[in-house]
Coordinates of C-alpha atoms in Angstrom, one line a residue:
X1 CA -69.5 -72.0 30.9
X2 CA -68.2 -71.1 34.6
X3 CA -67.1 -68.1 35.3
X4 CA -65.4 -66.9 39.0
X5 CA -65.2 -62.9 39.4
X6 CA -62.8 -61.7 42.2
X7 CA -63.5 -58.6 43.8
X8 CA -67.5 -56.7 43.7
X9 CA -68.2 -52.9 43.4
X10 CA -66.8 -51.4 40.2
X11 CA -65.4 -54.0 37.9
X12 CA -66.5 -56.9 39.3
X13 CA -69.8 -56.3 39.5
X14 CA -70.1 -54.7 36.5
X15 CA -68.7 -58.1 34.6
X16 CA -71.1 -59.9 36.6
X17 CA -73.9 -58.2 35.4
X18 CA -72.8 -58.0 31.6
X19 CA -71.9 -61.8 31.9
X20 CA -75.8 -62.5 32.6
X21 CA -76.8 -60.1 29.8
X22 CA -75.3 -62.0 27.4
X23 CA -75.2 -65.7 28.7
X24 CA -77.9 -66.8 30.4
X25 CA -77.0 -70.3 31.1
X26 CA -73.8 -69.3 32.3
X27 CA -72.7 -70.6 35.6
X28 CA -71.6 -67.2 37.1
X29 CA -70.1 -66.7 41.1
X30 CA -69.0 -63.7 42.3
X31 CA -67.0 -63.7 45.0
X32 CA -66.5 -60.4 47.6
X33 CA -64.4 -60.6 51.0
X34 CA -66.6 -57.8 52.2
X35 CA -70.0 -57.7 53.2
X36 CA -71.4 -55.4 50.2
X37 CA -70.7 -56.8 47.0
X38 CA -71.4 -53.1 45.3
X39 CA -71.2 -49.9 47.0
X40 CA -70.4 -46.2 45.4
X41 CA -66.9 -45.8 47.1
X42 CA -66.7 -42.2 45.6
X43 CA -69.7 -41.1 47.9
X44 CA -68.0 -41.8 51.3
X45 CA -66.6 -38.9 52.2
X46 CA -70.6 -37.2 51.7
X47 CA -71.8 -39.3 53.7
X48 CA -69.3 -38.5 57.2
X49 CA -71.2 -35.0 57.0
X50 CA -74.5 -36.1 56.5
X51 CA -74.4 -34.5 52.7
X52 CA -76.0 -38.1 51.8
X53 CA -77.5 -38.7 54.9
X54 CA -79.5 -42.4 54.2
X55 CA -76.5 -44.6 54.0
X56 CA -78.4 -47.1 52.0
X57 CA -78.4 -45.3 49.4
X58 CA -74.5 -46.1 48.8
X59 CA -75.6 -49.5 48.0
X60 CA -75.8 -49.7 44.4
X61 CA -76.7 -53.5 44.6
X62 CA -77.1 -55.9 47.2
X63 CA -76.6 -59.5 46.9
X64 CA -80.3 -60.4 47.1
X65 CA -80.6 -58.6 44.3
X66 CA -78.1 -59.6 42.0
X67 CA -79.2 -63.3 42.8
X68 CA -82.8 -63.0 42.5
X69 CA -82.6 -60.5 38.8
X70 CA -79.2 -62.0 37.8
X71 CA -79.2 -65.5 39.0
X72 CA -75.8 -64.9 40.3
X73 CA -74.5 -67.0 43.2
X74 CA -73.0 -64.3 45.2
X75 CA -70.8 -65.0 48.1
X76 CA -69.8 -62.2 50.3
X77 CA -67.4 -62.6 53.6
X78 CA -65.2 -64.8 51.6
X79 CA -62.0 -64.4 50.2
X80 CA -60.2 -66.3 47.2
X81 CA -57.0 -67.0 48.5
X82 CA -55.1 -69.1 45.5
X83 CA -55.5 -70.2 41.9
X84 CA -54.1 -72.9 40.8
X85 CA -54.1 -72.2 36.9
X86 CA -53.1 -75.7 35.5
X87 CA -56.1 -77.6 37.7
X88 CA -58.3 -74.1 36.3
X89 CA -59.2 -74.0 40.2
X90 CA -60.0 -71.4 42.9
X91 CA -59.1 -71.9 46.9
X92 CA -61.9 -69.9 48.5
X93 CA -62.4 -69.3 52.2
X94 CA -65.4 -68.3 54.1
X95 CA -64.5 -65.4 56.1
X96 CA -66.8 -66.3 58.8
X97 CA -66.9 -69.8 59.5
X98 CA -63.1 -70.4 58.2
X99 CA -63.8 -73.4 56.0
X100 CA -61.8 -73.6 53.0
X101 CA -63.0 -75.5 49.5
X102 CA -61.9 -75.7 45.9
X103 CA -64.2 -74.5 43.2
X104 CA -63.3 -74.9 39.3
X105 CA -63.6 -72.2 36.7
X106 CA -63.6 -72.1 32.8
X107 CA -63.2 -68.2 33.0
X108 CA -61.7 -66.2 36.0
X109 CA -61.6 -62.2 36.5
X110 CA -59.8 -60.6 39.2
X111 CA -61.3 -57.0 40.4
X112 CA -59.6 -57.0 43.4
X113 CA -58.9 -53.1 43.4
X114 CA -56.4 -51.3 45.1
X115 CA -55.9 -51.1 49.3
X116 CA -55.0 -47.6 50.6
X117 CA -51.2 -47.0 51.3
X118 CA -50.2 -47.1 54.8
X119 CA -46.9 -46.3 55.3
X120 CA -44.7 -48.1 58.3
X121 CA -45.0 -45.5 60.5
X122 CA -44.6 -45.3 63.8
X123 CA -48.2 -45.7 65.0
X124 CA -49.6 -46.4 62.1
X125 CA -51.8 -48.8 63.9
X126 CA -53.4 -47.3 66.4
X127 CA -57.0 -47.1 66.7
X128 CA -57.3 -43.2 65.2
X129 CA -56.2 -43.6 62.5
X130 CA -57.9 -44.5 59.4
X131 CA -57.7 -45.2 55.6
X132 CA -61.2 -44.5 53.4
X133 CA -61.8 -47.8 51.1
X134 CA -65.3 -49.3 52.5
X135 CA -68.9 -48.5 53.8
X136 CA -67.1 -49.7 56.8
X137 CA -64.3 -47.3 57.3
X138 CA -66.9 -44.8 56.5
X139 CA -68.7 -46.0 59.5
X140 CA -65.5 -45.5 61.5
X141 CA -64.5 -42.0 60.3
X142 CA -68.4 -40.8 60.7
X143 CA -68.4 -42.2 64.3
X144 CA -64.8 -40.1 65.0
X145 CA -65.9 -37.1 63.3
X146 CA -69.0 -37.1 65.5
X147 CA -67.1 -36.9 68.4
X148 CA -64.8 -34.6 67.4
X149 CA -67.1 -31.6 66.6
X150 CA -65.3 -28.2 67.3
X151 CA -62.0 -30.4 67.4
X152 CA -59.6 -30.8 65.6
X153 CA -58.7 -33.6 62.6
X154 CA -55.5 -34.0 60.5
X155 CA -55.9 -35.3 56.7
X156 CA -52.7 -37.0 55.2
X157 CA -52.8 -36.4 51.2
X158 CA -54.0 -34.0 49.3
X159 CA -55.2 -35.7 46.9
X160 CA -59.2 -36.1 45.2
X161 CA -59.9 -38.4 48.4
X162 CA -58.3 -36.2 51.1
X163 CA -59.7 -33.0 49.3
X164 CA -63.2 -34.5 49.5
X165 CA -62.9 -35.8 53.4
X166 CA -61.5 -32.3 54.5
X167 CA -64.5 -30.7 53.0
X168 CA -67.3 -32.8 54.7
X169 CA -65.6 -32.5 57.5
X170 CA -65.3 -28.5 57.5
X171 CA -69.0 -28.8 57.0
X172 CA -69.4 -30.1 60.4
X173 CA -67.3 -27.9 62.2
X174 CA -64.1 -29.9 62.8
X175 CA -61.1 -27.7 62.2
X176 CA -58.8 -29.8 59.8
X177 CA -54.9 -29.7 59.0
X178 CA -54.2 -31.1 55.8
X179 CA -50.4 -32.5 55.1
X180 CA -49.4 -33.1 51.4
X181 CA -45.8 -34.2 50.9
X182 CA -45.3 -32.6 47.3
X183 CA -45.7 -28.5 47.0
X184 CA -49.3 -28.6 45.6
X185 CA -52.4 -29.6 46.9
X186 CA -54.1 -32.4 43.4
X187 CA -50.4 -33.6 42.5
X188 CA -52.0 -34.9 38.8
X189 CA -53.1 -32.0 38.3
X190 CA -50.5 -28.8 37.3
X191 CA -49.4 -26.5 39.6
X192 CA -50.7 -23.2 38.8
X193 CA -54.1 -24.7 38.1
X194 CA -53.9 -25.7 41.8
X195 CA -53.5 -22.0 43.3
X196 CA -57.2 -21.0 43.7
X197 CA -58.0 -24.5 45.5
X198 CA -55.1 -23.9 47.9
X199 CA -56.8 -20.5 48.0
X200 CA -60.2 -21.7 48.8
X201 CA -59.1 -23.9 51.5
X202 CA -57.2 -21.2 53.3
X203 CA -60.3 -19.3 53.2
X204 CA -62.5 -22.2 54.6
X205 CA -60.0 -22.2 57.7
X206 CA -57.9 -25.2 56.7
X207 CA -54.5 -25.5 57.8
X208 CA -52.4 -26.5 54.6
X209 CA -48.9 -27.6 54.9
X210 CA -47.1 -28.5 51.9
X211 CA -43.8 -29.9 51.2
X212 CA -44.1 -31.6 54.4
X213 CA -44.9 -34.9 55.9
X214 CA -45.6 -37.0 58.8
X215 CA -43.2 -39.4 61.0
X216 CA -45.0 -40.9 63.5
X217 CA -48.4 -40.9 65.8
X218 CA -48.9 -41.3 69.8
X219 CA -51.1 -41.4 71.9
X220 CA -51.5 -38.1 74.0
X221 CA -54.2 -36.9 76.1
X222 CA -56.7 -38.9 74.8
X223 CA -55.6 -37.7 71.3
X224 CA -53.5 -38.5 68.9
X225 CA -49.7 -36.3 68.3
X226 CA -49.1 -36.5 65.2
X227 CA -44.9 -35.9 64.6
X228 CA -43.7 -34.1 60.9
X229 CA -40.6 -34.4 59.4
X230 CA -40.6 -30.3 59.5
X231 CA -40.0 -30.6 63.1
X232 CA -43.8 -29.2 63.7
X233 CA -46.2 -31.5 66.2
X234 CA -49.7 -31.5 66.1
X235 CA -52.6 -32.7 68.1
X236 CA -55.7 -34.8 66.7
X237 CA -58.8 -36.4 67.5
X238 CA -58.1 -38.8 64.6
X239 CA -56.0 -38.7 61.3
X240 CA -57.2 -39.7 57.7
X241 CA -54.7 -40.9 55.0
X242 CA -55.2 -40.3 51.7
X243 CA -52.1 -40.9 50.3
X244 CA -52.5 -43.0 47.7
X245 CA -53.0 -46.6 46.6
X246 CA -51.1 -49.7 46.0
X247 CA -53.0 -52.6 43.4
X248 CA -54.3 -55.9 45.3
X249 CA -51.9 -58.1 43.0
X250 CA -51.2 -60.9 45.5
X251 CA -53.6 -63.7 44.3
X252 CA -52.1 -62.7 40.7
X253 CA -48.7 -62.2 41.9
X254 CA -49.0 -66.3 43.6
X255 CA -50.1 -67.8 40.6
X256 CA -47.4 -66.6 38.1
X257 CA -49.3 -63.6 36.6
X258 CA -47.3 -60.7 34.9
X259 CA -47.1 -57.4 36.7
X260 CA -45.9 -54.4 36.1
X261 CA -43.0 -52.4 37.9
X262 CA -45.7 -50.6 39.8
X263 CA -47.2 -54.1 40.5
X264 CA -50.1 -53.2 38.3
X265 CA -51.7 -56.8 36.8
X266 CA -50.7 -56.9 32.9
X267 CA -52.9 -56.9 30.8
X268 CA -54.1 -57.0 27.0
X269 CA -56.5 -54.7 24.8
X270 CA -59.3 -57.7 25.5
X271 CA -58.4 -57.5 29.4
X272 CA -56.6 -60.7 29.5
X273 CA -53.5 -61.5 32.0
X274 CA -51.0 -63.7 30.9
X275 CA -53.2 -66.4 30.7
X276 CA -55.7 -66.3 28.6
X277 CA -58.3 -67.8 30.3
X278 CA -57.7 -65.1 33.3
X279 CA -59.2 -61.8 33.0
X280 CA -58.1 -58.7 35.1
X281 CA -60.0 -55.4 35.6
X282 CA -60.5 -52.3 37.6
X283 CA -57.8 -50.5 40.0
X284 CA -55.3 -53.4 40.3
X285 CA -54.6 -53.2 36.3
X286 CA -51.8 -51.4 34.0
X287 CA -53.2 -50.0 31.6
X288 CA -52.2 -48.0 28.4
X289 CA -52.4 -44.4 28.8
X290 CA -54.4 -43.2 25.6
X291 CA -52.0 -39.8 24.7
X292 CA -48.4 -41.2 25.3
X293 CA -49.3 -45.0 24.6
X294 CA -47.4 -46.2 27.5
X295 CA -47.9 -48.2 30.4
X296 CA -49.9 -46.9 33.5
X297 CA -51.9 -47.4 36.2
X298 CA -55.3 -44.5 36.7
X299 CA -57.9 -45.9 39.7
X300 CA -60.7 -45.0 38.6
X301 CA -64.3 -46.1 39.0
X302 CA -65.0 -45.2 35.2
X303 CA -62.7 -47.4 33.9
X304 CA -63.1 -49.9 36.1
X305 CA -66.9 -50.1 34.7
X306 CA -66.4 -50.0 31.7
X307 CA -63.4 -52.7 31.8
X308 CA -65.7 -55.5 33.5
X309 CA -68.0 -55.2 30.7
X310 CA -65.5 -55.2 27.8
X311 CA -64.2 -58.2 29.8
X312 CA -67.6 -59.8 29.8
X313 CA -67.8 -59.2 25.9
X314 CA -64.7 -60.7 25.4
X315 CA -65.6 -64.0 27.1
X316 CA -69.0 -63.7 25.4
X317 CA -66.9 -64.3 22.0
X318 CA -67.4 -60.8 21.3
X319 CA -64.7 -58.5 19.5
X320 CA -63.6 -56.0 22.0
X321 CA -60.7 -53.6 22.6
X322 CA -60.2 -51.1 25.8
X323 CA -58.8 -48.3 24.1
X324 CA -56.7 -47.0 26.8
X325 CA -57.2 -44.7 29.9
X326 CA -56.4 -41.2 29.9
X327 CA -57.6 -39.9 33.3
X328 CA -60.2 -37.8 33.3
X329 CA -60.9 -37.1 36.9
X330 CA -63.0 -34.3 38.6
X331 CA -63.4 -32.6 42.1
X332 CA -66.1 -30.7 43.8
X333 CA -64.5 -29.0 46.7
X334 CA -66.9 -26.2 49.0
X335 CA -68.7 -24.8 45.2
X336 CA -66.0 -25.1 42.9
X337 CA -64.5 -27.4 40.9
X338 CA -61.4 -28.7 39.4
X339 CA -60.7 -31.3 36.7
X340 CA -59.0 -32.9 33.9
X341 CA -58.2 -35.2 30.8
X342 CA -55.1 -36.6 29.2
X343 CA -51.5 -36.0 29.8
X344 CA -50.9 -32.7 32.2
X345 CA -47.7 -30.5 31.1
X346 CA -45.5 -32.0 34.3
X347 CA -46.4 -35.0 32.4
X348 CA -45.4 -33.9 29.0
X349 CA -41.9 -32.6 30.4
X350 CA -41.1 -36.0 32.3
X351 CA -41.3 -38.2 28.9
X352 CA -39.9 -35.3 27.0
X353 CA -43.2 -35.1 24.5
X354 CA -43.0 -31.5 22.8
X355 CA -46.2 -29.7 23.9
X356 CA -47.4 -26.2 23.5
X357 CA -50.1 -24.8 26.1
X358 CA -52.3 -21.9 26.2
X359 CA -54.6 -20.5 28.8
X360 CA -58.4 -18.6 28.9
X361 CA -60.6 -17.6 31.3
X362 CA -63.9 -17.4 30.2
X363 CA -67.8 -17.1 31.8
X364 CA -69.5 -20.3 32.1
X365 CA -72.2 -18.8 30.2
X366 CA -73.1 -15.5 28.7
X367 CA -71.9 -12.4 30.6
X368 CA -74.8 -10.4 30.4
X369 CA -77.1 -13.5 31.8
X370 CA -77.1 -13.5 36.0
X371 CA -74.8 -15.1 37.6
X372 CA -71.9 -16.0 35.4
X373 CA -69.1 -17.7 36.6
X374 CA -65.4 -17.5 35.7
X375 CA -63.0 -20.5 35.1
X376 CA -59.5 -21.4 33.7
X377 CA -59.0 -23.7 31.4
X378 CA -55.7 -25.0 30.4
X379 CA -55.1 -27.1 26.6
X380 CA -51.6 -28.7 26.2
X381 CA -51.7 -29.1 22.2
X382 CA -48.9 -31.1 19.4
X383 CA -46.9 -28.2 18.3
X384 CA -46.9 -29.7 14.8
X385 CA -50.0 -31.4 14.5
X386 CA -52.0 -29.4 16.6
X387 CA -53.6 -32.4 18.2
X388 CA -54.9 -32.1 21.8
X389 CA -52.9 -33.8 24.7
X390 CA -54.8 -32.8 27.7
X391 CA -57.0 -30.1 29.2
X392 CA -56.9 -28.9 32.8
X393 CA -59.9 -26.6 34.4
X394 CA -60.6 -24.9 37.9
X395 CA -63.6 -22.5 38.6
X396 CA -67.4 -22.4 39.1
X397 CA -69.9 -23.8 36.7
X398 CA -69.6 -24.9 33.5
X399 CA -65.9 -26.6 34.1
X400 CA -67.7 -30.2 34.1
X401 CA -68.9 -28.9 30.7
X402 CA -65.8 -28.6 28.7
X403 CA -63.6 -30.9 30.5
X404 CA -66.3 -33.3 29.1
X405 CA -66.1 -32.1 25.9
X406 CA -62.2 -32.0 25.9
X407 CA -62.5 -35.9 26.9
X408 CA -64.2 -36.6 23.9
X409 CA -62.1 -34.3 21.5
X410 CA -59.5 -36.4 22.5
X411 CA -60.5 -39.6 22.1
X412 CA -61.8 -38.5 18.5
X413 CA -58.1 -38.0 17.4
X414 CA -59.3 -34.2 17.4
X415 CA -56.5 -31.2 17.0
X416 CA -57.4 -27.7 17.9
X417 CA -59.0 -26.5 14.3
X418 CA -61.6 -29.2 15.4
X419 CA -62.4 -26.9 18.3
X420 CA -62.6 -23.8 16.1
X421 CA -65.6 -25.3 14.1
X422 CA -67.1 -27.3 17.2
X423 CA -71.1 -26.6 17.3
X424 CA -72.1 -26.4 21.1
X425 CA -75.7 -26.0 22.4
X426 CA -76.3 -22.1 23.1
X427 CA -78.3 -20.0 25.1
X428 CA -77.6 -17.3 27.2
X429 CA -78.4 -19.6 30.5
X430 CA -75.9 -22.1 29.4
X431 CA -72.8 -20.9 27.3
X432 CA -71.7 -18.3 24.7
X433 CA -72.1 -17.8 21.3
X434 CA -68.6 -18.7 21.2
X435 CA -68.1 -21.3 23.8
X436 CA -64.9 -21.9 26.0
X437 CA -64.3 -25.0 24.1
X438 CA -63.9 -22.3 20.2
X439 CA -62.1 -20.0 22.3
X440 CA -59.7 -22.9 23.2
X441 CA -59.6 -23.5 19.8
X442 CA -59.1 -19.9 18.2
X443 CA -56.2 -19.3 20.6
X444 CA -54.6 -22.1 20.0
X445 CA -55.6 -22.0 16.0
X446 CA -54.3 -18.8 15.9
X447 CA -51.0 -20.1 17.7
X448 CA -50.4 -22.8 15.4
X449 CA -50.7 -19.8 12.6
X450 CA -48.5 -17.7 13.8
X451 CA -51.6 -15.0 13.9
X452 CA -50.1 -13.9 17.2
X453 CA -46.4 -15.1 19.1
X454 CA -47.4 -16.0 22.7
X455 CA -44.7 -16.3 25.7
X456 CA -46.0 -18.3 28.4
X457 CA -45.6 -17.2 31.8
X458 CA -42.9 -19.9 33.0
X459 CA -40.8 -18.6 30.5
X460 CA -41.7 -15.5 30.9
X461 CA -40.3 -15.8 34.2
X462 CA -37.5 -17.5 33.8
X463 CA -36.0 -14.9 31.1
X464 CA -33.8 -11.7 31.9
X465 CA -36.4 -9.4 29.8
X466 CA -34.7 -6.2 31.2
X467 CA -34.2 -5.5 27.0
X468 CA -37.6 -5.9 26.7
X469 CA -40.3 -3.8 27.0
X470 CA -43.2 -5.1 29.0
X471 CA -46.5 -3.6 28.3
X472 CA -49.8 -3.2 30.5
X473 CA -53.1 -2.9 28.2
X474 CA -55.2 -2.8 30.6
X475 CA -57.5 0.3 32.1
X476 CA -56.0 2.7 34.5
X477 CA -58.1 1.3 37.2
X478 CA -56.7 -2.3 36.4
X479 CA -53.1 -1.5 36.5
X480 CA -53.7 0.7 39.6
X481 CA -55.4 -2.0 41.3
X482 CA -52.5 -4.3 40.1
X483 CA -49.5 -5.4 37.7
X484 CA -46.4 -6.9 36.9
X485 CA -43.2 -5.0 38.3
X486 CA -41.7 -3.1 35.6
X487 CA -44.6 -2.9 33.3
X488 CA -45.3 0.3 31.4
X489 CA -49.2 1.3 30.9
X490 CA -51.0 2.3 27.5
X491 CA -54.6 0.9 27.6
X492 CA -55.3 -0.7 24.2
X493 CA -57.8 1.5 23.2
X494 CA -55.4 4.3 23.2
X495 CA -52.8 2.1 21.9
X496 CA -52.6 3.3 18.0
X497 CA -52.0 7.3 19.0
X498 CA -49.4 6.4 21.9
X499 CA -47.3 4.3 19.0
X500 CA -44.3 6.8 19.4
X501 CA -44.3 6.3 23.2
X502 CA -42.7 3.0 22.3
X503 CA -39.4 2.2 20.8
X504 CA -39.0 -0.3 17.9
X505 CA -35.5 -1.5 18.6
X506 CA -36.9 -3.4 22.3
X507 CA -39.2 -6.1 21.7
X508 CA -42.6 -5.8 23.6
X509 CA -44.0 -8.3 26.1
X510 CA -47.8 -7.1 25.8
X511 CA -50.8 -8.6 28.6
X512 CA -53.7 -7.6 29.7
X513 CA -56.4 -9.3 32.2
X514 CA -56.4 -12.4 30.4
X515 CA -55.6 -12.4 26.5
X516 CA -57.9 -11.1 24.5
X517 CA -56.6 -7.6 24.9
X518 CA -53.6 -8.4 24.4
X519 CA -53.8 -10.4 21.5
X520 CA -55.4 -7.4 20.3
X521 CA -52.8 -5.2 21.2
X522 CA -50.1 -8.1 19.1
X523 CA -51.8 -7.8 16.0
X524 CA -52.0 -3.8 16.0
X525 CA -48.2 -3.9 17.0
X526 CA -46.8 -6.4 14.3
X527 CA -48.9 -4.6 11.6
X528 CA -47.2 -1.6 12.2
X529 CA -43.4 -3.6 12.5
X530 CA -42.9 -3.7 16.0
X531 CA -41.6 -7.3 17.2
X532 CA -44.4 -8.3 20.1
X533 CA -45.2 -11.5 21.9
X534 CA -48.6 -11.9 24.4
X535 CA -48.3 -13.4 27.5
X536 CA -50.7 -16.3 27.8
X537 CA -53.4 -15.8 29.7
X538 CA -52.5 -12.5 30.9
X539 CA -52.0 -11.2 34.4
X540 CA -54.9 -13.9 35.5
X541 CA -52.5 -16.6 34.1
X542 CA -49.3 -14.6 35.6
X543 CA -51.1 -14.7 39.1
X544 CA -51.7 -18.6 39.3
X545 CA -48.0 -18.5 39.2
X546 CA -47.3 -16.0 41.6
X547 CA -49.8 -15.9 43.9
X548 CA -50.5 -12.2 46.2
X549 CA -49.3 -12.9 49.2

């Protein structure tokens, strides 16, 4: 058996490797256009600051390597540049010498990934300004960024990439404005769950402009102007996109393969295009997104992996299905961290799923242990089934944690009584007696039960509640230090003997800091007939909405 891989680093590689596992008389060429066959493109941006300072160590494999413990024949600097699927051939051409020769397969795979979006602009081209794909645009932005110390740098895209650049970059004292066409900074992720980061990088001394974007670069003063559609102009030392990706879907595009609208490669559950004998993996594939079972396109380096070795299996003769991908993506930005699984509510709302969400904001670990830190998570549920569609988190330690978790929950098929019973590791060190991931599931247990009505805060803003009585459980020193306009103050504790204080023919809007209270505050108020809903998530929850300020 022959088999030609297209593309190195994620997929590619990784089908290369599995390939040899499992036949070890197969005749096996991978073929790269770059000089590294496998590098770990999410550690770029750490490396510009000197956060990974050896950049060797981005080199997962080298091709030495993989010839001499894989006996693959790896050819780097050259580029596959048709297929001609009736003749089962490859044209390949060296990069460096420029010859051009056919070479026959039994299998191919195509990992070409996806290029980095750069918009026709206006001076797009010149030499300043750069994309982030390769070791070797690395080497570029490292070399600008070291002359631009105390200077200033404009990032394009706010996205995991652009978020990750902009921090290195504030590490070593470049002074960064960062442009993001949509209204939030981590578009997949929701809005509100967005409000600390924008927060954070405010406080870091970033320049964030939203809702704007860029029309054109020139030259100017030995720096770059860079021209918004706003009307606003700023000067540069150099500009990084981030602003997306479009698949590498030529080659399949040439030889007749099926492509999505997006021009993601089409694929089956076994990885195959629309011929059989042609395989397609990594950031240039649709795929099926695991919640809403609908095409999509996620590029990301986890299931790029794990694709080139289902692939692999497949041509191995081995029974294999890729499930789906359902985007599980994380970001580390100056100590905190923000991530996600599944289907996010703007999501939901654009194919019209019904959804119910709730919000908490819990420790990472016990509160009496030092140095606790606070999160919010975010679970979009079924609102008949209870089954979990997605999970959102932002905050200190522990949010890898349960996002993890939350991953797993729902590729079990779990609903939200599954997270009432889950058994977590405990100690004081690492979690609570009832972790996040119960608390999740009580609150959104006890929704499904009717144990307590809930109003989330979008429709809680949205509604004329001037009938409605809107009550503050808090302490005095909270609602001193704080609260929602209008609200009237009896601190739960005091709740039971202040009863007349509150008129049974107005229904009551209770919150406190961030449920519990006033979920406490529900119950003691239906028991004794008044109608009451809790605002989810409290006046935390109400503030990622309307930010101080």
């Amino acid at each position: 058996m022959k088999v030609i891989i297209v593309g190195g680093v994620a997929g590619g590689a990784s089908a290369a490797a599995r390939l040899r596992r499992l036949a070890e008389d197969a005749e096996i060429i991978l073929v790269e256009r770059g000089p590294d066959v496998s590098f770990a493109n999410c550690g770029l941006p750490y490396h510009v600051s000197d956060t990974i300072p050896d950049r060797k160590k981005l080199l997962v494999t080298t091709p030495k390597l993989l010839r001499e413990r894989f006996k693959l024949d790896v050819r780097v600097r050259s580029n596959v540049e048709a297929i001609d699927r009736e003749a089962k051939e490859v044209r390949i051409r060296d990069l460096e010498t420029g010859n051009e020769y056919p070479e026959s397969y039994d299998k191919l795979i195509l990992a070409p990934g996806a290029a980095p979006l750069r918009p026709p602009l206006p001076g797009i081209d010149l030499p300043n300004v750069f994309t982030l794909r390769n070791l070797q645009d690395m080497d570029r932005i490292k070399a600008a960024a070291q002359g631009a110390k105390g200077k200033h740098a404009v990032v394009v895209g706010a996205g995991f990439i652009g978020l990750e650049l902009i921090e290195n970059l504030v590490h070593i004292g470049i002074q960064t404005t960062l442009i993001e066409l949509q209204d939030q900074v981590l578009p997949p992720l929701d809005k509100e769950l967005t409000t600390p980061i924008t927060q954070l990088l405010a406080e870091k001394g970033v320049n964030v402009l939203l809702g704007d974007s860029v029309v054109g670069f020139e030259e100017a003063n030995g720096a770059l102007a860079v021209s918004l559609k706003s009307g606003k102009q700023l000067e540069a030392e150099f500009v990084a996109l981030g602003i997306g990706v479009r698949p590498e879907n030529k080659l399949a595009v040439d030889a007749g393969l099926s492509v999505g609208p997006r021009g993601g490669i089409q694929v089956n559950e076994q990885l195959q295009t629309s011929d059989p004998d042609i395989y397609a993996v990594g950031d240039a594939i649709e795929v099926q997104d695991f919640v809403l079972e609908s095409p999509t396109q996620v590029p990301l380096a986890g299931p790029a992996n794990r694709q080139g070795r289902l692939a692999a299996d497949h041509i191995c003769g081995r029974e294999v299905r890729y499930r789906g991908t359902q985007g599980t993506a994380i970001l580390g930005l100056f100590g905190r961290t923000a991530a996600m699984t599944g289907s996010s509510e703007k999501t939901l709302r654009r194919v019209e799923r019904p959804f119910r969400s709730i919000y908490i904001h819990p420790n990472n670990h016990a509160g009496y242990y030092p140095g606790a830190e606070s999160m919010t998570l975010k679970l979009l549920l079924d609102p008949e089934s209870g089954k979990i569609l997605g999970a959102q988190g932002v905050g200190g330690a522990g949010v890898d944690k349960r996002i993890d978790v939350l991953a797993i929950a729902i590729q079990a098929g779990m609903t939200v009584f599954d997270l009432e019973e889950s058994e977590l590791a405990y100690a004081p060190q690492f979690g609570s007696a009832k972790d996040p991931v119960n608390m999740l599931g009580f609150v959104a247990a006890g929704l499904m039960r009717e144990d307590h009505p809930q109003i989330d805060v979008p429709s809680f803003l949205d509604q004329d509640f001037s009938s409605h009585l809107l009550l503050d459980v808090r302490t005095e020193k909270e609602f001193s230090e704080g609260h929602i306009p209008g609200a009237t103050h009896i601190p739960v504790d005091e709740l039971r003997d202040r009863l007349s204080e509150l008129s049974s023919d107005k229904e009551i809007v209770a919150y406190c800091k961030v449920g519990m209270r006033g979920y406490i505050a529900t119950r003691i108020l239906m028991q004794h007939g008044y109608k009451v809903r809790n605002l989810s998530g409290g006046y935390s929850t109400y503030r990622l909405f309307q930010p101080e300020g």
